[in-house]
Amino acid sequence: MLKIRHIFFVLALAGCTPSEVQMVPGIVPNTAKEKQVVKIMPDNIIGEVEPIYLLPMKSPFMSRIDTGATTSSLDAENIKPFERDGRKWVSFTVVNRTTKEKHVFEKPLLKNALIKRIGDKEKRPMVEMEVRMGKDVFRANFTIAERDKFDYQTLVGRNVLYGRAIVDVTLSNTLK
């Protein structure tokens, strides 16, 4: 009972009510004599690097998870704008650096997004891609650019993460 009073006292000092407190994952010790440590982890916690699939491609892309990026981005080659039925489209080739799997995409151009980087601005085509992250399959906007100088071919930004995942930068490869 003393511990509960302690918690309420600390909450009162912090200006919180018990209903405002959110439980976060943590490490819970096992009560057995061998003192094992059990890590409790919800399914929606992902790490700083995770595999994602750009459908219909069969092999995953190791992707940098970046909570500082507004929009996701992917590495593409042969980026060519064209018109189809009076609308702007873009064709591009994606090659998985690890497996060498290659796919040519043709997608409607959503817009040319202005990407701000440290001391630099760049316009990039934005398209909607069908992706699989873990068990979830969904559509998300990606800017396309030649990212051959980057370690990761895809960058997953807040537009994909919002409402879908919590990022723990001490983890990697949590998705199956």
Tab-separated table of N, CA and C in Angstrom:
chain	number	residue	atom	x	y	z
A	1	MET	N	0.833	-1.194	0.000
A	1	MET	CA	0.000	0.000	0.000
A	1	MET	C	0.871	1.247	0.000
A	2	LEU	N	2.015	1.180	0.656
A	2	LEU	CA	2.914	2.322	0.707
A	2	LEU	C	3.430	2.670	-0.684
A	3	LYS	N	3.732	1.642	-1.493
A	3	LYS	CA	4.238	1.896	-2.846
A	3	LYS	C	3.197	2.604	-3.694
A	4	ILE	N	1.924	2.223	-3.584
A	4	ILE	CA	0.855	2.864	-4.354
A	4	ILE	C	0.740	4.327	-3.958
A	5	ARG	N	0.811	4.621	-2.646
A	5	ARG	CA	0.768	6.023	-2.188
A	5	ARG	C	1.957	6.789	-2.765
A	6	HIS	N	3.091	6.146	-2.796
A	6	HIS	CA	4.296	6.751	-3.364
A	6	HIS	C	4.076	7.148	-4.821
A	7	ILE	N	3.496	6.228	-5.594
A	7	ILE	CA	3.235	6.485	-7.013
A	7	ILE	C	2.286	7.659	-7.174
A	8	PHE	N	1.187	7.680	-6.388
A	8	PHE	CA	0.240	8.780	-6.495
A	8	PHE	C	0.876	10.100	-6.087
A	9	PHE	N	1.761	10.084	-5.102
A	9	PHE	CA	2.456	11.288	-4.679
A	9	PHE	C	3.339	11.812	-5.799
A	10	VAL	N	4.088	10.910	-6.446
A	10	VAL	CA	4.957	11.312	-7.559
A	10	VAL	C	4.118	11.844	-8.716
A	11	LEU	N	2.993	11.179	-9.003
A	11	LEU	CA	2.112	11.647	-10.071
A	11	LEU	C	1.555	13.025	-9.755
A	12	ALA	N	1.178	13.250	-8.500
A	12	ALA	CA	0.647	14.545	-8.099
A	12	ALA	C	1.705	15.631	-8.262
A	13	LEU	N	2.944	15.320	-7.898
A	13	LEU	CA	4.026	16.286	-8.081
A	13	LEU	C	4.243	16.608	-9.545
A	14	ALA	N	4.066	15.620	-10.412
A	14	ALA	CA	4.273	15.817	-11.848
A	14	ALA	C	3.052	16.443	-12.504
A	15	GLY	N	1.973	16.621	-11.739
A	15	GLY	CA	0.765	17.227	-12.297
A	15	GLY	C	-0.049	16.251	-13.120
A	16	CYS	N	0.097	14.968	-12.892
A	16	CYS	CA	-0.605	13.939	-13.661
A	16	CYS	C	-1.642	13.263	-12.786
A	17	THR	N	-2.660	12.748	-13.435
A	17	THR	CA	-3.595	11.872	-12.753
A	17	THR	C	-3.266	10.459	-13.176
A	18	PRO	N	-3.654	9.455	-12.399
A	18	PRO	CA	-3.329	8.063	-12.768
A	18	PRO	C	-3.833	7.684	-14.157
A	19	SER	N	-4.967	8.271	-14.604
A	19	SER	CA	-5.501	7.913	-15.925
A	19	SER	C	-4.644	8.481	-17.056
A	20	GLU	N	-3.796	9.481	-16.787
A	20	GLU	CA	-2.947	10.063	-17.819
A	20	GLU	C	-1.641	9.305	-18.000
A	21	VAL	N	-1.336	8.413	-17.093
A	21	VAL	CA	-0.072	7.689	-17.154
A	21	VAL	C	-0.185	6.591	-18.194
A	22	GLN	N	0.774	6.535	-19.085
A	22	GLN	CA	0.781	5.494	-20.101
A	22	GLN	C	1.851	4.479	-19.756
A	23	MET	N	1.515	3.226	-19.911
A	23	MET	CA	2.479	2.165	-19.649
A	23	MET	C	3.382	2.032	-20.870
A	24	VAL	N	4.651	1.916	-20.644
A	24	VAL	CA	5.607	1.716	-21.726
A	24	VAL	C	6.298	0.384	-21.520
A	25	PRO	N	6.783	-0.226	-22.620
A	25	PRO	CA	7.461	-1.514	-22.463
A	25	PRO	C	8.668	-1.385	-21.562
A	26	GLY	N	8.974	-2.431	-20.870
A	26	GLY	CA	10.131	-2.396	-19.991
A	26	GLY	C	10.681	-3.782	-19.780
A	27	ILE	N	11.685	-3.854	-18.992
A	27	ILE	CA	12.304	-5.124	-18.672
A	27	ILE	C	11.781	-5.558	-17.313
A	28	VAL	N	11.207	-6.757	-17.269
A	28	VAL	CA	10.587	-7.265	-16.054
A	28	VAL	C	11.400	-8.455	-15.572
A	29	PRO	N	11.921	-8.400	-14.338
A	29	PRO	CA	12.710	-9.539	-13.851
A	29	PRO	C	11.825	-10.744	-13.569
A	30	ASN	N	12.356	-11.919	-13.823
A	30	ASN	CA	11.681	-13.166	-13.512
A	30	ASN	C	11.831	-13.399	-12.004
A	31	THR	N	10.789	-13.920	-11.374
A	31	THR	CA	10.855	-14.153	-9.929
A	31	THR	C	11.542	-15.471	-9.595
A	32	ALA	N	11.894	-16.242	-10.588
A	32	ALA	CA	12.597	-17.513	-10.350
A	32	ALA	C	13.988	-17.241	-9.804
A	33	LYS	N	14.576	-18.272	-9.172
A	33	LYS	CA	15.879	-18.105	-8.533
A	33	LYS	C	16.992	-17.772	-9.507
A	34	GLU	N	16.890	-18.209	-10.799
A	34	GLU	CA	17.964	-17.940	-11.756
A	34	GLU	C	17.966	-16.488	-12.239
A	35	LYS	N	16.980	-15.707	-11.828
A	35	LYS	CA	16.895	-14.282	-12.125
A	35	LYS	C	17.070	-13.972	-13.613
A	36	GLN	N	16.279	-14.645	-14.440
A	36	GLN	CA	16.265	-14.347	-15.862
A	36	GLN	C	15.583	-12.993	-16.077
A	37	VAL	N	15.912	-12.365	-17.191
A	37	VAL	CA	15.265	-11.107	-17.541
A	37	VAL	C	14.372	-11.370	-18.748
A	38	VAL	N	13.112	-10.961	-18.650
A	38	VAL	CA	12.149	-11.147	-19.719
A	38	VAL	C	11.817	-9.767	-20.276
A	39	LYS	N	11.943	-9.605	-21.572
A	39	LYS	CA	11.647	-8.321	-22.204
A	39	LYS	C	10.247	-8.383	-22.795
A	40	ILE	N	9.396	-7.470	-22.385
A	40	ILE	CA	8.032	-7.400	-22.896
A	40	ILE	C	8.037	-6.379	-24.035
A	41	MET	N	7.599	-6.807	-25.214
A	41	MET	CA	7.679	-5.947	-26.378
A	41	MET	C	6.382	-6.016	-27.188
A	42	PRO	N	5.639	-4.932	-27.301
A	42	PRO	CA	4.449	-4.930	-28.167
A	42	PRO	C	4.854	-5.134	-29.627
A	43	ASP	N	3.905	-5.606	-30.439
A	43	ASP	CA	4.168	-5.898	-31.848
A	43	ASP	C	4.497	-4.662	-32.686
A	44	ASN	N	4.063	-3.489	-32.253
A	44	ASN	CA	4.251	-2.309	-33.100
A	44	ASN	C	5.541	-1.543	-32.797
A	45	ILE	N	6.448	-2.116	-32.039
A	45	ILE	CA	7.736	-1.459	-31.801
A	45	ILE	C	8.734	-2.005	-32.812
A	46	ILE	N	9.330	-1.083	-33.574
A	46	ILE	CA	10.296	-1.480	-34.592
A	46	ILE	C	11.631	-0.810	-34.311
A	47	GLY	N	12.655	-1.271	-34.988
A	47	GLY	CA	13.996	-0.757	-34.765
A	47	GLY	C	14.420	0.280	-35.786
A	48	GLU	N	15.682	0.673	-35.715
A	48	GLU	CA	16.203	1.725	-36.598
A	48	GLU	C	16.422	1.243	-38.024
A	49	VAL	N	16.542	-0.064	-38.233
A	49	VAL	CA	16.680	-0.646	-39.561
A	49	VAL	C	15.732	-1.840	-39.636
A	50	GLU	N	14.852	-1.833	-40.634
A	50	GLU	CA	13.855	-2.897	-40.778
A	50	GLU	C	13.684	-3.271	-42.245
A	51	PRO	N	13.296	-4.523	-42.524
A	51	PRO	CA	13.029	-4.908	-43.908
A	51	PRO	C	11.639	-4.456	-44.346
A	52	ILE	N	11.549	-3.889	-45.547
A	52	ILE	CA	10.250	-3.617	-46.133
A	52	ILE	C	10.255	-4.170	-47.551
A	53	TYR	N	9.071	-4.473	-48.038
A	53	TYR	CA	8.901	-5.011	-49.377
A	53	TYR	C	8.187	-3.971	-50.237
A	54	LEU	N	8.722	-3.702	-51.413
A	54	LEU	CA	8.071	-2.853	-52.391
A	54	LEU	C	7.350	-3.794	-53.351
A	55	LEU	N	6.057	-3.937	-53.163
A	55	LEU	CA	5.300	-4.924	-53.938
A	55	LEU	C	5.180	-4.483	-55.400
A	56	PRO	N	5.310	-5.393	-56.327
A	56	PRO	CA	5.259	-6.849	-56.252
A	56	PRO	C	6.622	-7.522	-56.093
A	57	MET	N	7.653	-6.781	-55.753
A	57	MET	CA	8.983	-7.381	-55.615
A	57	MET	C	8.973	-8.410	-54.487
A	58	LYS	N	9.781	-9.454	-54.638
A	58	LYS	CA	9.777	-10.585	-53.706
A	58	LYS	C	10.817	-10.476	-52.600
A	59	SER	N	11.878	-9.687	-52.812
A	59	SER	CA	12.946	-9.604	-51.811
A	59	SER	C	12.853	-8.287	-51.040
A	60	PRO	N	13.155	-8.343	-49.743
A	60	PRO	CA	13.029	-7.143	-48.912
A	60	PRO	C	14.184	-6.169	-49.119
A	61	PHE	N	13.916	-4.926	-48.777
A	61	PHE	CA	14.924	-3.872	-48.763
A	61	PHE	C	15.165	-3.512	-47.307
A	62	MET	N	16.414	-3.561	-46.879
A	62	MET	CA	16.714	-3.101	-45.526
A	62	MET	C	16.542	-1.584	-45.547
A	63	SER	N	15.703	-1.080	-44.676
A	63	SER	CA	15.290	0.316	-44.723
A	63	SER	C	15.679	1.049	-43.454
A	64	ARG	N	16.126	2.256	-43.625
A	64	ARG	CA	16.447	3.132	-42.500
A	64	ARG	C	15.146	3.735	-42.016
A	65	ILE	N	14.852	3.589	-40.749
A	65	ILE	CA	13.657	4.167	-40.150
A	65	ILE	C	14.058	5.538	-39.625
A	66	ASP	N	13.419	6.584	-40.138
A	66	ASP	CA	13.835	7.950	-39.829
A	66	ASP	C	12.645	8.782	-39.376
A	67	THR	N	12.511	8.960	-38.056
A	67	THR	CA	11.391	9.740	-37.517
A	67	THR	C	11.546	11.225	-37.815
A	68	GLY	N	12.708	11.644	-38.271
A	68	GLY	CA	12.925	13.044	-38.632
A	68	GLY	C	12.517	13.369	-40.057
A	69	ALA	N	12.290	12.353	-40.866
A	69	ALA	CA	11.899	12.563	-42.261
A	69	ALA	C	10.375	12.610	-42.358
A	70	THR	N	9.862	13.616	-43.020
A	70	THR	CA	8.416	13.740	-43.198
A	70	THR	C	7.899	12.654	-44.127
A	71	THR	N	8.602	12.446	-45.231
A	71	THR	CA	8.153	11.532	-46.273
A	71	THR	C	9.185	10.437	-46.507
A	72	SER	N	8.707	9.272	-46.857
A	72	SER	CA	9.575	8.146	-47.172
A	72	SER	C	10.201	8.348	-48.546
A	73	SER	N	11.321	7.674	-48.774
A	73	SER	CA	12.058	7.830	-50.024
A	73	SER	C	12.618	6.485	-50.459
A	74	LEU	N	12.761	6.311	-51.779
A	74	LEU	CA	13.353	5.072	-52.261
A	74	LEU	C	14.321	5.346	-53.398
A	75	ASP	N	15.288	4.453	-53.513
A	75	ASP	CA	16.332	4.527	-54.526
A	75	ASP	C	15.777	4.007	-55.838
A	76	ALA	N	15.920	4.802	-56.900
A	76	ALA	CA	15.431	4.403	-58.220
A	76	ALA	C	16.427	4.828	-59.284
A	77	GLU	N	16.395	4.113	-60.390
A	77	GLU	CA	17.226	4.429	-61.548
A	77	GLU	C	16.312	4.737	-62.727
A	78	ASN	N	16.883	5.335	-63.762
A	78	ASN	CA	16.151	5.591	-65.011
A	78	ASN	C	14.805	6.278	-64.763
A	79	ILE	N	14.809	7.312	-63.962
A	79	ILE	CA	13.586	8.051	-63.631
A	79	ILE	C	13.200	8.896	-64.842
A	80	LYS	N	12.026	8.596	-65.428
A	80	LYS	CA	11.602	9.281	-66.647
A	80	LYS	C	10.142	9.698	-66.538
A	81	PRO	N	9.889	11.007	-66.590
A	81	PRO	CA	8.490	11.456	-66.603
A	81	PRO	C	7.893	11.243	-67.996
A	82	PHE	N	6.592	10.971	-68.034
A	82	PHE	CA	5.888	10.844	-69.304
A	82	PHE	C	4.413	11.151	-69.077
A	83	GLU	N	3.646	11.253	-70.173
A	83	GLU	CA	2.211	11.508	-70.068
A	83	GLU	C	1.430	10.297	-70.511
A	84	ARG	N	0.334	10.056	-69.813
A	84	ARG	CA	-0.589	8.980	-70.173
A	84	ARG	C	-2.005	9.481	-69.920
A	85	ASP	N	-2.816	9.463	-70.946
A	85	ASP	CA	-4.205	9.923	-70.844
A	85	ASP	C	-4.303	11.339	-70.271
A	86	GLY	N	-3.367	12.208	-70.666
A	86	GLY	CA	-3.388	13.600	-70.230
A	86	GLY	C	-2.888	13.834	-68.808
A	87	ARG	N	-2.418	12.786	-68.160
A	87	ARG	CA	-1.903	12.920	-66.784
A	87	ARG	C	-0.406	12.692	-66.779
A	88	LYS	N	0.255	13.271	-65.776
A	88	LYS	CA	1.697	13.087	-65.620
A	88	LYS	C	1.960	11.774	-64.880
A	89	TRP	N	2.892	10.999	-65.442
A	89	TRP	CA	3.314	9.733	-64.872
A	89	TRP	C	4.825	9.743	-64.782
A	90	VAL	N	5.361	8.728	-64.103
A	90	VAL	CA	6.810	8.564	-64.036
A	90	VAL	C	7.121	7.068	-64.094
A	91	SER	N	8.141	6.734	-64.884
A	91	SER	CA	8.623	5.351	-64.889
A	91	SER	C	9.993	5.349	-64.214
A	92	PHE	N	10.288	4.263	-63.531
A	92	PHE	CA	11.569	4.147	-62.835
A	92	PHE	C	11.862	2.685	-62.571
A	93	THR	N	13.127	2.393	-62.402
A	93	THR	CA	13.577	1.028	-62.154
A	93	THR	C	14.120	0.945	-60.734
A	94	VAL	N	13.715	-0.102	-60.038
A	94	VAL	CA	14.231	-0.363	-58.701
A	94	VAL	C	14.999	-1.685	-58.760
A	95	VAL	N	16.245	-1.653	-58.291
A	95	VAL	CA	17.084	-2.851	-58.256
A	95	VAL	C	17.512	-3.073	-56.813
A	96	ASN	N	17.171	-4.235	-56.273
A	96	ASN	CA	17.597	-4.570	-54.920
A	96	ASN	C	19.097	-4.850	-54.959
A	97	ARG	N	19.867	-4.050	-54.248
A	97	ARG	CA	21.331	-4.196	-54.261
A	97	ARG	C	21.805	-5.537	-53.726
A	98	THR	N	21.050	-6.112	-52.813
A	98	THR	CA	21.456	-7.365	-52.187
A	98	THR	C	21.168	-8.568	-53.077
A	99	THR	N	19.928	-8.645	-53.598
A	99	THR	CA	19.512	-9.824	-54.367
A	99	THR	C	19.586	-9.613	-55.877
A	100	LYS	N	19.772	-8.369	-56.298
A	100	LYS	CA	19.799	-7.989	-57.725
A	100	LYS	C	18.433	-8.109	-58.395
A	101	GLU	N	17.367	-8.367	-57.632
A	101	GLU	CA	16.025	-8.388	-58.201
A	101	GLU	C	15.713	-7.000	-58.753
A	102	LYS	N	15.094	-6.966	-59.930
A	102	LYS	CA	14.849	-5.705	-60.634
A	102	LYS	C	13.380	-5.626	-61.027
A	103	HIS	N	12.817	-4.422	-60.919
A	103	HIS	CA	11.434	-4.219	-61.350
A	103	HIS	C	11.285	-2.808	-61.917
A	104	VAL	N	10.577	-2.700	-63.035
A	104	VAL	CA	10.278	-1.398	-63.630
A	104	VAL	C	8.858	-1.020	-63.211
A	105	PHE	N	8.735	0.139	-62.590
A	105	PHE	CA	7.439	0.652	-62.149
A	105	PHE	C	7.002	1.783	-63.071
A	106	GLU	N	5.703	1.900	-63.295
A	106	GLU	CA	5.090	3.056	-63.941
A	106	GLU	C	3.972	3.498	-63.011
A	107	LYS	N	4.099	4.736	-62.501
A	107	LYS	CA	3.164	5.226	-61.494
A	107	LYS	C	2.702	6.634	-61.845
A	108	PRO	N	1.460	6.979	-61.502
A	108	PRO	CA	1.041	8.372	-61.662
A	108	PRO	C	1.892	9.265	-60.756
A	109	LEU	N	2.284	10.400	-61.278
A	109	LEU	CA	3.049	11.369	-60.490
A	109	LEU	C	2.077	12.103	-59.577
A	110	LEU	N	2.273	12.003	-58.273
A	110	LEU	CA	1.405	12.702	-57.326
A	110	LEU	C	1.760	14.181	-57.279
A	111	LYS	N	3.070	14.453	-57.212
A	111	LYS	CA	3.574	15.822	-57.217
A	111	LYS	C	5.091	15.773	-57.243
A	112	ASN	N	5.687	16.906	-57.463
A	112	ASN	CA	7.131	17.035	-57.302
A	112	ASN	C	7.343	17.657	-55.934
A	113	ALA	N	7.856	16.867	-55.013
A	113	ALA	CA	8.010	17.293	-53.625
A	113	ALA	C	9.321	18.038	-53.445
A	114	LEU	N	9.278	19.103	-52.666
A	114	LEU	CA	10.482	19.851	-52.327
A	114	LEU	C	11.086	19.215	-51.083
A	115	ILE	N	12.274	18.652	-51.234
A	115	ILE	CA	12.961	17.980	-50.139
A	115	ILE	C	14.016	18.923	-49.585
A	116	LYS	N	13.938	19.178	-48.280
A	116	LYS	CA	14.909	20.065	-47.631
A	116	LYS	C	15.920	19.218	-46.884
A	117	ARG	N	17.168	19.453	-47.219
A	117	ARG	CA	18.266	18.807	-46.515
A	117	ARG	C	19.168	19.903	-46.002
A	118	ILE	N	20.100	19.573	-45.171
A	118	ILE	CA	20.971	20.578	-44.576
A	118	ILE	C	21.615	21.417	-45.668
A	119	GLY	N	21.259	22.693	-45.707
A	119	GLY	CA	21.836	23.628	-46.669
A	119	GLY	C	21.477	23.363	-48.118
A	120	ASP	N	20.432	22.547	-48.377
A	120	ASP	CA	20.123	22.186	-49.751
A	120	ASP	C	18.626	21.928	-49.903
A	121	LYS	N	18.109	22.195	-51.094
A	121	LYS	CA	16.722	21.885	-51.437
A	121	LYS	C	16.743	21.172	-52.775
A	122	GLU	N	15.852	20.210	-52.923
A	122	GLU	CA	15.817	19.414	-54.147
A	122	GLU	C	14.373	19.013	-54.430
A	123	LYS	N	13.975	19.029	-55.707
A	123	LYS	CA	12.638	18.556	-56.092
A	123	LYS	C	12.754	17.106	-56.527
A	124	ARG	N	11.835	16.293	-55.997
A	124	ARG	CA	11.813	14.875	-56.336
A	124	ARG	C	10.387	14.454	-56.684
A	125	PRO	N	10.246	13.539	-57.644
A	125	PRO	CA	8.919	13.006	-57.939
A	125	PRO	C	8.403	12.196	-56.756
A	126	MET	N	7.087	12.294	-56.526
A	126	MET	CA	6.452	11.522	-55.458
A	126	MET	C	5.407	10.604	-56.087
A	127	VAL	N	5.443	9.335	-55.687
A	127	VAL	CA	4.501	8.338	-56.185
A	127	VAL	C	3.936	7.545	-55.014
A	128	GLU	N	2.833	6.870	-55.270
A	128	GLU	CA	2.253	6.000	-54.251
A	128	GLU	C	2.722	4.570	-54.523
A	129	MET	N	3.256	3.929	-53.492
A	129	MET	CA	3.767	2.563	-53.610
A	129	MET	C	2.960	1.648	-52.695
A	130	GLU	N	2.828	0.395	-53.113
A	130	GLU	CA	2.251	-0.617	-52.237
A	130	GLU	C	3.422	-1.299	-51.531
A	131	VAL	N	3.379	-1.308	-50.215
A	131	VAL	CA	4.487	-1.852	-49.435
A	131	VAL	C	3.971	-2.855	-48.412
A	132	ARG	N	4.890	-3.725	-47.994
A	132	ARG	CA	4.606	-4.631	-46.882
A	132	ARG	C	5.676	-4.403	-45.836
A	133	MET	N	5.212	-4.146	-44.615
A	133	MET	CA	6.087	-3.950	-43.468
A	133	MET	C	5.596	-4.905	-42.395
A	134	GLY	N	6.377	-5.936	-42.128
A	134	GLY	CA	5.896	-6.961	-41.202
A	134	GLY	C	4.705	-7.663	-41.821
A	135	LYS	N	3.584	-7.701	-41.125
A	135	LYS	CA	2.368	-8.339	-41.631
A	135	LYS	C	1.448	-7.355	-42.338
A	136	ASP	N	1.725	-6.059	-42.222
A	136	ASP	CA	0.858	-5.037	-42.798
A	136	ASP	C	1.193	-4.766	-44.258
A	137	VAL	N	0.161	-4.725	-45.092
A	137	VAL	CA	0.294	-4.315	-46.492
A	137	VAL	C	-0.537	-3.051	-46.644
A	138	PHE	N	0.068	-2.006	-47.198
A	138	PHE	CA	-0.610	-0.723	-47.305
A	138	PHE	C	0.013	0.095	-48.434
A	139	ARG	N	-0.609	1.210	-48.751
A	139	ARG	CA	-0.090	2.142	-49.751
A	139	ARG	C	0.459	3.360	-49.024
A	140	ALA	N	1.581	3.870	-49.533
A	140	ALA	CA	2.203	5.045	-48.913
A	140	ALA	C	2.942	5.837	-49.988
A	141	ASN	N	3.067	7.127	-49.753
A	141	ASN	CA	3.790	7.993	-50.678
A	141	ASN	C	5.287	7.910	-50.436
A	142	PHE	N	6.034	7.828	-51.535
A	142	PHE	CA	7.492	7.798	-51.510
A	142	PHE	C	8.014	8.782	-52.538
A	143	THR	N	9.040	9.518	-52.183
A	143	THR	CA	9.757	10.277	-53.194
A	143	THR	C	10.773	9.317	-53.803
A	144	ILE	N	11.090	9.553	-55.068
A	144	ILE	CA	12.061	8.683	-55.723
A	144	ILE	C	13.268	9.510	-56.142
A	145	ALA	N	14.426	8.932	-55.952
A	145	ALA	CA	15.681	9.608	-56.285
A	145	ALA	C	16.777	8.562	-56.355
A	146	GLU	N	17.863	8.925	-56.980
A	146	GLU	CA	19.024	8.036	-56.979
A	146	GLU	C	19.681	8.148	-55.607
A	147	ARG	N	19.611	7.060	-54.847
A	147	ARG	CA	20.144	7.023	-53.477
A	147	ARG	C	21.355	6.103	-53.412
A	148	ASP	N	22.075	5.966	-54.502
A	148	ASP	CA	23.202	5.041	-54.530
A	148	ASP	C	24.326	5.428	-53.585
A	149	LYS	N	24.365	6.680	-53.150
A	149	LYS	CA	25.397	7.112	-52.201
A	149	LYS	C	24.990	6.833	-50.744
A	150	PHE	N	23.748	6.414	-50.547
A	150	PHE	CA	23.252	6.132	-49.200
A	150	PHE	C	23.413	4.652	-48.879
A	151	ASP	N	23.573	4.348	-47.594
A	151	ASP	CA	23.720	2.963	-47.156
A	151	ASP	C	22.444	2.154	-47.380
A	152	TYR	N	21.296	2.796	-47.248
A	152	TYR	CA	20.018	2.099	-47.351
A	152	TYR	C	19.257	2.602	-48.565
A	153	GLN	N	18.651	1.668	-49.297
A	153	GLN	CA	17.928	2.025	-50.513
A	153	GLN	C	16.581	2.665	-50.228
A	154	THR	N	16.029	2.414	-49.082
A	154	THR	CA	14.761	3.025	-48.726
A	154	THR	C	14.869	3.683	-47.357
A	155	LEU	N	14.161	4.772	-47.236
A	155	LEU	CA	14.082	5.505	-45.979
A	155	LEU	C	12.602	5.570	-45.637
A	156	VAL	N	12.251	5.120	-44.463
A	156	VAL	CA	10.857	5.126	-44.028
A	156	VAL	C	10.666	6.304	-43.088
A	157	GLY	N	9.814	7.231	-43.503
A	157	GLY	CA	9.578	8.451	-42.741
A	157	GLY	C	8.275	8.421	-41.958
A	158	ARG	N	7.943	9.575	-41.400
A	158	ARG	CA	6.760	9.685	-40.538
A	158	ARG	C	5.459	9.373	-41.262
A	159	ASN	N	5.388	9.624	-42.587
A	159	ASN	CA	4.139	9.342	-43.293
A	159	ASN	C	3.776	7.858	-43.236
A	160	VAL	N	4.751	6.976	-43.086
A	160	VAL	CA	4.493	5.543	-42.937
A	160	VAL	C	4.369	5.165	-41.465
A	161	LEU	N	5.161	5.772	-40.615
A	161	LEU	CA	5.223	5.396	-39.205
A	161	LEU	C	4.014	5.848	-38.394
A	162	TYR	N	3.442	7.014	-38.729
A	162	TYR	CA	2.382	7.610	-37.923
A	162	TYR	C	1.208	6.638	-37.741
A	163	GLY	N	0.888	6.335	-36.496
A	163	GLY	CA	-0.224	5.456	-36.165
A	163	GLY	C	0.048	3.984	-36.423
A	164	ARG	N	1.248	3.673	-36.899
A	164	ARG	CA	1.567	2.301	-37.288
A	164	ARG	C	2.665	1.693	-36.421
A	165	ALA	N	3.636	2.496	-36.004
A	165	ALA	CA	4.786	1.924	-35.301
A	165	ALA	C	5.413	2.920	-34.338
A	166	ILE	N	6.068	2.364	-33.331
A	166	ILE	CA	6.887	3.112	-32.386
A	166	ILE	C	8.318	2.671	-32.646
A	167	VAL	N	9.244	3.617	-32.682
A	167	VAL	CA	10.625	3.290	-33.026
A	167	VAL	C	11.494	3.263	-31.766
A	168	ASP	N	12.197	2.158	-31.601
A	168	ASP	CA	13.192	2.011	-30.541
A	168	ASP	C	14.528	1.859	-31.243
A	169	VAL	N	15.365	2.896	-31.190
A	169	VAL	CA	16.608	2.895	-31.958
A	169	VAL	C	17.650	1.896	-31.438
A	170	THR	N	17.379	1.263	-30.310
A	170	THR	CA	18.301	0.239	-29.821
A	170	THR	C	18.023	-1.110	-30.479
A	171	LEU	N	16.953	-1.188	-31.283
A	171	LEU	CA	16.570	-2.444	-31.931
A	171	LEU	C	16.804	-2.367	-33.431
A	172	SER	N	16.870	-3.534	-34.078
A	172	SER	CA	16.913	-3.665	-35.540
A	172	SER	C	16.287	-4.992	-35.914
A	173	ASN	N	15.733	-5.049	-37.103
A	173	ASN	CA	15.191	-6.296	-37.665
A	173	ASN	C	14.159	-6.976	-36.762
A	174	THR	N	13.199	-6.228	-36.291
A	174	THR	CA	12.172	-6.804	-35.436
A	174	THR	C	11.017	-7.382	-36.254
A	175	LEU	N	10.880	-6.943	-37.509
A	175	LEU	CA	9.783	-7.396	-38.360
A	175	LEU	C	10.116	-8.716	-39.032
A	176	LYS	N	9.109	-9.518	-39.207
A	176	LYS	CA	9.283	-10.823	-39.880
A	176	LYS	C	8.916	-10.694	-41.327
